[in-house]
Short mmCIF file of C-alpha atoms in Angstrom, two decimals:
data_model
loop_
_atom_site.label_atom_id
_atom_site.label_comp_id
_atom_site.label_asym_id
_atom_site.label_seq_id
_atom_site.Cartn_x
_atom_site.Cartn_y
_atom_site.Cartn_z
CA UNK A 275 79.40 154.30 54.57
CA UNK A 276 78.64 153.50 58.34
CA UNK A 277 77.44 150.03 58.90
CA UNK A 278 74.70 149.28 61.49
CA UNK A 279 76.26 147.32 64.37
CA UNK A 280 73.50 147.31 66.63
CA UNK A 281 71.65 143.96 65.27
CA UNK A 282 71.86 141.20 67.81
CA UNK A 283 74.46 138.13 66.98
CA UNK A 284 71.35 136.10 67.37
CA UNK A 285 69.74 137.92 64.61
CA UNK A 286 71.47 135.60 61.73
CA UNK A 287 71.44 138.76 59.43
CA UNK A 288 73.84 138.37 56.41
CA UNK A 289 76.06 141.18 54.82
CA UNK A 290 75.22 144.14 52.76
CA UNK A 291 77.87 143.38 52.08
CA UNK A 292 79.21 142.91 55.88
CA UNK A 293 76.11 143.21 57.72
CA UNK A 294 72.45 142.49 57.97
CA UNK A 295 71.64 146.25 57.94
CA UNK A 296 73.09 149.25 56.28
CA UNK A 297 72.31 153.30 57.19
CA UNK A 298 74.05 156.20 56.23
CA UNK A 299 74.23 157.92 59.47
CA UNK A 300 77.81 159.07 60.50
CA UNK A 301 79.07 157.45 63.85
CA UNK A 302 78.79 160.64 65.86
CA UNK A 303 75.55 161.30 64.69
CA UNK A 304 74.33 157.73 65.19
CA UNK A 305 75.69 157.85 68.74
CA UNK A 306 73.59 161.13 69.25
CA UNK A 307 70.59 159.28 67.89
CA UNK A 308 70.99 156.60 70.20
CA UNK A 309 71.02 159.04 73.38
CA UNK A 310 68.12 160.79 71.92
CA UNK A 311 66.14 157.74 71.53
CA UNK A 312 67.05 156.54 75.01
CA UNK A 313 65.36 160.03 76.13
CA UNK A 314 62.60 159.58 74.04
CA UNK A 315 61.51 156.32 75.39
CA UNK A 316 61.34 157.65 79.00
CA UNK A 317 58.97 160.75 78.07
CA UNK A 318 57.23 160.14 74.84
CA UNK A 319 54.81 157.91 72.94
CA UNK A 320 55.90 156.94 69.51
CA UNK A 321 53.69 156.38 66.61
CA UNK A 322 54.64 154.86 63.03
CA UNK A 323 52.96 153.85 59.83
CA UNK A 324 54.00 150.68 57.95
CA UNK A 325 53.33 149.08 54.65
CA UNK A 326 53.74 145.27 54.67
CA UNK A 327 53.89 143.89 51.01
CA UNK A 328 55.15 140.83 49.13
CA UNK A 329 53.91 138.12 46.83
CA UNK A 330 50.87 136.19 47.71
CA UNK A 331 51.50 133.09 50.42
CA UNK A 332 54.53 134.64 51.73
CA UNK A 333 53.14 135.04 54.91
CA UNK A 334 52.44 138.65 55.28
CA UNK A 335 48.85 138.43 57.36
CA UNK A 336 50.43 135.38 59.49
CA UNK A 337 53.25 137.91 60.35
CA UNK A 338 50.52 140.53 61.38
CA UNK A 339 48.78 138.18 63.66
CA UNK A 340 51.97 136.94 65.24
CA UNK A 341 53.43 140.37 66.16
CA UNK A 342 49.84 141.32 67.43
CA UNK A 343 48.75 138.17 69.06
CA UNK A 344 51.69 135.87 69.23
CA UNK A 345 49.33 133.36 67.63
CA UNK A 346 50.16 131.21 64.62
CA UNK A 347 47.50 130.10 62.30
CA UNK A 348 48.21 127.71 59.64
CA UNK A 349 45.09 128.24 57.51
CA UNK A 350 45.28 132.04 57.02
CA UNK A 351 43.30 133.17 53.99
CA UNK A 352 45.33 135.40 51.44
CA UNK A 353 44.38 139.11 51.61
CA UNK A 354 41.98 140.48 49.24
CA UNK A 355 43.03 144.07 48.71
CA UNK A 356 44.16 145.46 52.01
CA UNK A 357 43.60 145.46 55.67
CA UNK A 358 44.80 147.87 58.11
CA UNK A 359 45.49 147.08 61.89
CA UNK A 360 47.00 149.08 64.75
CA UNK A 361 49.23 147.08 67.15
CA UNK A 362 50.64 148.46 70.27
CA UNK A 363 54.12 147.41 71.65
CA UNK A 364 55.11 149.14 74.55
CA UNK A 365 54.91 152.65 74.06
CA UNK A 366 54.86 152.39 70.10
CA UNK A 367 51.60 152.14 68.23
CA UNK A 368 52.11 150.88 64.75
CA UNK A 369 49.45 151.41 62.12
CA UNK A 370 50.10 148.69 59.54
CA UNK A 371 48.77 148.28 56.09
CA UNK A 372 48.68 144.73 54.91
CA UNK A 373 48.30 144.82 51.26
CA UNK A 374 47.47 141.70 48.91
CA UNK A 375 49.93 140.02 46.92
CA UNK A 376 48.29 139.10 44.03
CA UNK A 377 49.07 140.30 40.64
CA UNK A 378 46.01 142.34 40.42
CA UNK A 379 46.84 144.07 43.72
CA UNK A 380 50.31 144.89 43.27
CA UNK A 381 49.54 148.08 41.39
CA UNK A 382 48.16 148.96 44.84
CA UNK A 383 51.42 148.74 46.69
CA UNK A 384 53.23 152.03 45.65
CA UNK A 385 50.20 154.25 46.77
CA UNK A 386 49.94 152.68 50.19
CA UNK A 387 53.89 152.99 50.56
CA UNK A 388 53.88 156.83 50.35
CA UNK A 389 54.94 158.54 53.47
CA UNK A 390 55.42 155.39 55.55
CA UNK A 391 58.13 155.26 58.38
CA UNK A 392 59.50 151.94 56.50
CA UNK A 393 58.40 149.12 53.99
CA UNK A 394 58.34 145.74 55.05
CA UNK A 395 58.83 143.29 52.02
CA UNK A 396 58.01 139.76 52.73
CA UNK A 397 59.52 136.95 50.86
CA UNK A 398 58.71 133.04 50.93
CA UNK A 399 62.43 132.10 51.40
CA UNK A 400 61.20 128.47 50.78
CA UNK A 401 59.62 128.89 47.58
CA UNK A 402 62.55 129.37 45.42
CA UNK A 403 60.49 129.37 41.92
CA UNK A 404 58.99 132.75 43.08
CA UNK A 405 62.05 134.45 44.05
CA UNK A 406 63.14 136.01 40.69
CA UNK A 407 59.40 137.42 40.67
CA UNK A 408 59.64 138.63 43.98
CA UNK A 409 62.99 140.61 43.28
CA UNK A 410 61.51 141.93 40.33
CA UNK A 411 58.62 143.39 42.08
CA UNK A 412 60.57 144.69 45.16
CA UNK A 413 63.08 146.68 42.82
CA UNK A 414 60.16 147.93 40.52
CA UNK A 415 58.52 149.22 43.92
CA UNK A 416 61.56 150.98 45.11
CA UNK A 417 62.22 152.57 41.64
CA UNK A 418 59.08 154.66 42.27
CA UNK A 419 60.17 158.33 42.90
CA UNK A 420 57.56 158.75 45.67
CA UNK A 421 59.19 156.11 47.78
CA UNK A 422 62.69 157.30 47.44
CA UNK A 423 64.62 157.08 50.87
CA UNK A 424 62.03 155.19 52.90
CA UNK A 425 63.74 152.46 54.78
CA UNK A 426 63.21 148.71 53.74
CA UNK A 427 63.22 145.48 55.83
CA UNK A 428 63.14 142.27 53.76
CA UNK A 429 61.94 139.53 55.70
CA UNK A 430 62.76 135.85 54.35
CA UNK A 431 59.84 134.04 56.06
CA UNK A 432 59.60 130.17 56.64
CA UNK A 433 63.08 129.58 57.35
CA UNK A 434 62.00 126.33 59.34
CA UNK A 435 61.27 124.84 56.18
CA UNK A 436 63.93 122.35 54.22
CA UNK A 437 65.69 124.27 51.51
CA UNK A 438 64.71 127.52 52.69
CA UNK A 439 67.14 130.61 51.73
CA UNK A 440 69.37 131.96 54.51
CA UNK A 441 70.22 135.78 54.83
CA UNK A 442 73.16 135.46 52.45
CA UNK A 443 71.40 133.60 49.65
CA UNK A 444 68.50 136.01 50.19
CA UNK A 445 70.47 138.98 49.77
CA UNK A 446 72.30 137.79 46.58
CA UNK A 447 69.03 136.28 45.07
CA UNK A 448 67.15 139.33 45.63
CA UNK A 449 69.98 141.65 44.48
CA UNK A 450 69.74 143.63 47.84
CA UNK A 451 73.36 145.01 47.59
CA UNK A 452 72.22 147.18 44.61
CA UNK A 453 69.83 149.23 46.46
CA UNK A 454 72.11 152.20 47.43
CA UNK A 455 69.51 155.05 47.92
CA UNK A 456 67.83 154.19 51.35
CA UNK A 457 68.68 152.10 54.66
CA UNK A 458 67.93 148.57 54.03
CA UNK A 459 67.99 145.52 56.38
CA UNK A 460 67.20 141.63 55.73
CA UNK A 461 66.28 138.92 58.52
CA UNK A 462 65.61 135.40 58.13
CA UNK A 463 62.36 134.69 60.23
CA UNK A 464 60.01 131.94 60.86
CA UNK A 465 56.27 133.11 61.80
CA UNK A 466 55.33 129.50 62.52
CA UNK A 467 58.46 128.90 65.14
CA UNK A 468 58.51 132.93 65.95
CA UNK A 469 62.33 132.67 65.23
CA UNK A 470 63.75 136.30 64.98
CA UNK A 471 60.25 137.89 65.43
CA UNK A 472 61.91 139.82 68.51
CA UNK A 473 64.55 141.35 66.42
CA UNK A 474 62.06 142.32 63.62
CA UNK A 475 60.11 144.11 66.21
CA UNK A 476 63.12 145.95 67.37
CA UNK A 477 64.18 147.15 64.02
CA UNK A 478 60.56 148.42 63.40
CA UNK A 479 60.27 150.21 66.55
CA UNK A 480 63.35 151.90 65.96
CA UNK A 481 62.05 153.29 62.68
CA UNK A 482 58.88 155.21 64.08
CA UNK A 483 58.62 158.32 61.95
CA UNK A 484 59.38 160.57 64.81
CA UNK A 485 62.48 159.08 65.45
CA UNK A 486 63.57 159.42 61.54
CA UNK A 487 62.41 163.01 61.60
#
């Protein structure tokens, strides 16, 4: 299986099992896709649709605000139901669904993940008491037949806090290596300090639906 070698060294991404990201593209195909991507950047505008899910208080809405405006707000209120926001970065327009993480809203996740360019799964890396529940919810979600093959980006937020899991620990605790039916990537981030937000945006932009098709 081809391992993605395009993640910057500053990403601090851990192995799956030997790199933060994994995809199934053959080397020559990957090279062709890179050339095609470069050509598309010059002439086309890209659109993509993402769904952001994860347990409550993991930092989903904060993440949306940071990538949209660069502003961190300590006093974010948990999302009730869902929010939709459109964000433009360069020549890419991102339609982003932010779905509530409380137990009563988790049955909605699968519905809003259907047909999207990628699923972003947010984890509070500093709240180890909820890691098991977060893992179970992720694997339950990805078991849904309608979501087969959709790329997943797992973000371990709050890396600035003491005791937060690093990428290697997060991959192990979330059992990400067991996910073999799709591309999966894991980054450790801090919305508060804006750590690794840039590489996260790079990954998202590279996964616009038109580029995957």
